[in-house]
């Protein structure tokens, strides 16, 4: 965890966190939205990013892939 980052650990271990109420990122260091039901994620440069409702956030795509998530196509 980054210094000063008080985000509680998420359900998928280090690099994951639950969204804020309303689905927002838990902190600026989380940039990957993911769907738990579909096991898919998207990054900020994805066209689907604004539309996707985050069920969990990851710091990086690598954090998401490490626990079995795949890119949203």
Tab-separated table of N, CA and C in Angstrom, residues 33-35 39-43 69-72:
chain	number	residue	atom	x	y	z
A	33	UNK	N	-11.281	-0.353	-13.412
A	33	UNK	CA	-12.608	-0.798	-12.969
A	33	UNK	C	-12.774	-2.261	-13.331
A	34	UNK	N	-13.480	-3.018	-12.482
A	34	UNK	CA	-13.703	-4.429	-12.794
A	34	UNK	C	-15.101	-4.873	-12.398
A	35	UNK	N	-15.593	-5.836	-13.171
A	35	UNK	CA	-16.863	-6.497	-12.894
A	35	UNK	C	-16.564	-7.859	-12.291
A	39	UNK	N	-15.862	-11.149	-14.371
A	39	UNK	CA	-14.401	-11.291	-14.283
A	39	UNK	C	-13.700	-10.548	-15.416
A	40	UNK	N	-14.178	-9.335	-15.695
A	40	UNK	CA	-13.598	-8.482	-16.728
A	40	UNK	C	-13.219	-7.147	-16.105
A	41	UNK	N	-12.219	-6.495	-16.711
A	41	UNK	CA	-11.800	-5.178	-16.245
A	41	UNK	C	-11.620	-4.245	-17.433
A	42	UNK	N	-11.605	-2.946	-17.166
A	42	UNK	CA	-11.228	-1.982	-18.192
A	42	UNK	C	-10.429	-0.855	-17.553
A	43	UNK	N	-9.531	-0.314	-18.358
A	43	UNK	CA	-8.658	0.767	-17.920
A	43	UNK	C	-9.227	2.098	-18.402
A	69	UNK	N	-8.894	-11.896	-13.608
A	69	UNK	CA	-9.710	-11.002	-14.438
A	69	UNK	C	-9.070	-10.860	-15.817
A	70	UNK	N	-9.895	-10.625	-16.829
A	70	UNK	CA	-9.435	-10.456	-18.206
A	70	UNK	C	-9.955	-9.128	-18.749
A	71	UNK	N	-9.266	-8.572	-19.762
A	71	UNK	CA	-9.722	-7.288	-20.320
A	71	UNK	C	-11.119	-7.387	-20.919
A	72	UNK	N	-11.880	-6.325	-20.768
A	72	UNK	CA	-13.197	-6.230	-21.401
A	72	UNK	C	-12.958	-5.932	-22.873
